[in-house]
GROMACS .gro file of C-alpha atoms in nm:
model
  138
    1MET     CA    1  -7.301  -7.172   7.555
    2THR     CA    2  -7.150  -6.940   7.281
    3TRP     CA    3  -7.321  -6.621   7.143
    4GLN     CA    4  -7.484  -6.645   6.846
    5MET     CA    5  -7.623  -6.381   6.593
    6TYR     CA    6  -8.015  -6.366   6.682
    7GLU     CA    7  -8.094  -6.132   6.429
    8ILE     CA    8  -8.192  -5.867   6.627
    9ASP     CA    9  -8.208  -5.618   6.391
   10LYS     CA   10  -8.389  -5.843   6.133
   11THR     CA   11  -8.633  -5.913   6.395
   12ALA     CA   12  -8.733  -5.550   6.450
   13HIS     CA   13  -8.753  -5.487   6.102
   14ASP     CA   14  -9.032  -5.751   5.995
   15LEU     CA   15  -9.195  -5.658   6.289
   16VAL     CA   16  -9.202  -5.275   6.162
   17LEU     CA   17  -9.305  -5.389   5.853
   18ALA     CA   18  -9.609  -5.661   5.964
   19PHE     CA   19  -9.759  -5.364   6.195
   20ARG     CA   20  -9.681  -5.049   5.926
   21ASP     CA   21 -10.026  -5.052   5.809
   22ARG     CA   22 -10.183  -5.061   6.152
   23ASP     CA   23 -10.081  -4.713   6.218
   24VAL     CA   24  -9.908  -4.808   6.550
   25LEU     CA   25  -9.528  -4.756   6.455
   26GLY     CA   26  -9.524  -4.471   6.703
   27GLU     CA   27  -9.569  -4.718   6.999
   28SER     CA   28  -9.202  -4.809   6.904
   29HIS     CA   29  -9.058  -4.515   7.082
   30LYS     CA   30  -9.268  -4.559   7.363
   31MET     CA   31  -9.160  -4.949   7.424
   32ARG     CA   32  -8.800  -4.787   7.397
   33ALA     CA   33  -8.884  -4.578   7.664
   34THR     CA   34  -9.065  -4.840   7.836
   35THR     CA   35  -8.761  -5.053   7.839
   36ALA     CA   36  -8.657  -4.843   8.150
   37TYR     CA   37  -8.883  -4.968   8.387
   38GLY     CA   38  -8.823  -5.337   8.346
   39LEU     CA   39  -8.954  -5.633   8.200
   40GLU     CA   40  -9.291  -5.642   8.385
   41ARG     CA   41  -9.402  -5.336   8.317
   42PHE     CA   42  -9.284  -5.362   7.942
   43TRP     CA   43  -9.475  -5.735   7.933
   44GLY     CA   44  -9.795  -5.532   8.099
   45GLU     CA   45  -9.851  -5.273   7.881
   46HIS     CA   46 -10.014  -5.497   7.624
   47LEU     CA   47 -10.277  -5.559   7.859
   48ARG     CA   48 -10.326  -5.187   7.934
   49LEU     CA   49 -10.379  -5.118   7.584
   50THR     CA   50 -10.616  -5.386   7.560
   51GLN     CA   51 -10.807  -5.329   7.866
   52ARG     CA   52 -10.795  -4.961   7.907
   53GLU     CA   53 -10.720  -4.813   7.604
   54ASN     CA   54 -10.939  -5.071   7.379
   55ASP     CA   55 -10.640  -5.064   7.110
   56LYS     CA   56 -10.639  -5.405   7.006
   57ASP     CA   57 -10.331  -5.276   6.704
   58LYS     CA   58 -10.123  -5.141   6.962
   59ALA     CA   59 -10.163  -5.430   7.202
   60ASP     CA   60 -10.085  -5.660   6.963
   61PHE     CA   61  -9.764  -5.493   6.889
   62TRP     CA   62  -9.656  -5.482   7.179
   63LYS     CA   63  -9.709  -5.857   7.264
   64ALA     CA   64  -9.583  -5.917   6.929
   65THR     CA   65  -9.269  -5.757   7.043
   66TRP     CA   66  -9.246  -5.928   7.358
   67ASP     CA   67  -9.292  -6.276   7.188
   68GLU     CA   68  -9.001  -6.210   6.972
   69LEU     CA   69  -8.795  -6.110   7.281
   70CYS     CA   70  -8.891  -6.480   7.421
   71LYS     CA   71  -8.838  -6.677   7.140
   72MET     CA   72  -8.490  -6.471   7.095
   73MET     CA   73  -8.410  -6.557   7.458
   74LYS     CA   74  -8.500  -6.914   7.437
   75GLN     CA   75  -8.246  -6.977   7.138
   76ALA     CA   76  -7.987  -6.824   7.380
   77GLY     CA   77  -8.119  -7.092   7.650
   78VAL     CA   78  -8.320  -6.809   7.841
   79LYS     CA   79  -8.656  -6.904   7.925
   80ILE     CA   80  -8.869  -6.554   8.012
   81PRO     CA   81  -9.219  -6.669   8.138
   82ASN     CA   82  -9.495  -6.600   7.882
   83GLU     CA   83  -9.801  -6.726   7.953
   84LYS     CA   84 -10.114  -6.698   7.829
   85VAL     CA   85 -10.319  -6.425   8.060
   86ASN     CA   86 -10.738  -6.403   8.083
   87LEU     CA   87 -10.807  -6.000   8.111
   88ASN     CA   88 -11.100  -6.101   8.334
   89ASP     CA   89 -10.918  -6.332   8.548
   90THR     CA   90 -10.694  -6.127   8.798
   91SER     CA   91 -10.553  -6.462   8.926
   92SER     CA   92 -10.403  -6.573   8.566
   93ILE     CA   93 -10.247  -6.231   8.556
   94LYS     CA   94 -10.101  -6.253   8.912
   95ALA     CA   95  -9.984  -6.588   8.834
   96MET     CA   96  -9.789  -6.412   8.508
   97SER     CA   97  -9.648  -6.144   8.685
   98GLU     CA   98  -9.484  -6.350   8.983
   99LYS     CA   99  -9.324  -6.567   8.752
  100LEU     CA  100  -9.171  -6.214   8.566
  101TRP     CA  101  -9.102  -6.087   8.926
  102ALA     CA  102  -8.903  -6.408   9.050
  103PHE     CA  103  -8.723  -6.440   8.702
  104ASP     CA  104  -8.362  -6.470   8.782
  105VAL     CA  105  -8.188  -6.155   8.818
  106GLU     CA  106  -7.855  -6.257   8.574
  107GLN     CA  107  -8.096  -6.352   8.289
  108ARG     CA  108  -8.303  -6.066   8.364
  109LYS     CA  109  -8.034  -5.854   8.282
  110VAL     CA  110  -7.920  -6.020   7.946
  111ALA     CA  111  -8.294  -6.024   7.849
  112LEU     CA  112  -8.341  -5.648   7.951
  113ALA     CA  113  -8.040  -5.570   7.718
  114ILE     CA  114  -8.155  -5.763   7.426
  115LEU     CA  115  -8.508  -5.607   7.462
  116ILE     CA  116  -8.369  -5.294   7.463
  117GLU     CA  117  -8.141  -5.352   7.126
  118LEU     CA  118  -8.450  -5.475   6.984
  119CYS     CA  119  -8.667  -5.168   7.045
  120ASP     CA  120  -8.372  -4.933   6.970
  121SER     CA  121  -8.369  -5.142   6.602
  122LEU     CA  122  -8.772  -5.094   6.599
  123VAL     CA  123  -8.738  -4.689   6.648
  124TRP     CA  124  -8.447  -4.713   6.376
  125TRP     CA  125  -8.679  -4.912   6.140
  126THR     CA  126  -9.002  -4.713   6.236
  127GLN     CA  127  -8.833  -4.378   6.123
  128ARG     CA  128  -8.770  -4.525   5.770
  129TYR     CA  129  -9.082  -4.676   5.707
  130LYS     CA  130  -9.367  -4.502   5.884
  131LYS     CA  131  -9.595  -4.365   5.666
  132PRO     CA  132  -9.653  -3.984   5.626
  133LYS     CA  133  -9.929  -3.809   5.742
  134ASN     CA  134 -10.183  -3.646   5.526
  135GLY     CA  135 -10.027  -3.805   5.221
  136GLY     CA  136  -9.730  -3.564   5.229
  137LYS     CA  137  -9.400  -3.615   5.253
  138SER     CA  138  -9.213  -3.735   5.583
   0.00000   0.00000   0.00000
């Protein structure tokens, strides 16, 4: 298989615009920082935001970013586990997390590199498109 352009920057651009009016773009910086802890923790963050923080908009931004990563990797022939989970069903969360922990090490490295690039692009577009606070200039 040969490497193709997967439009990482365009995907980030589109995500930022899709979530711009939901006041969650500051999460892009947290996403980038979280990549240092691996795929499992990045994936799990949408669960924490939904359940503990009760912040659906932020959770949706994280999950949409994860879903886009999975789509890009699928184009490259790498299938990242991305099963739906029920927040009230510990066994479904456990099953998904076990799939992530068992994910092939070499494919994990590639996926993480793409996730880092995606998050770097999210931060860049966030800095351009984030709405100013209190109607002032940014």
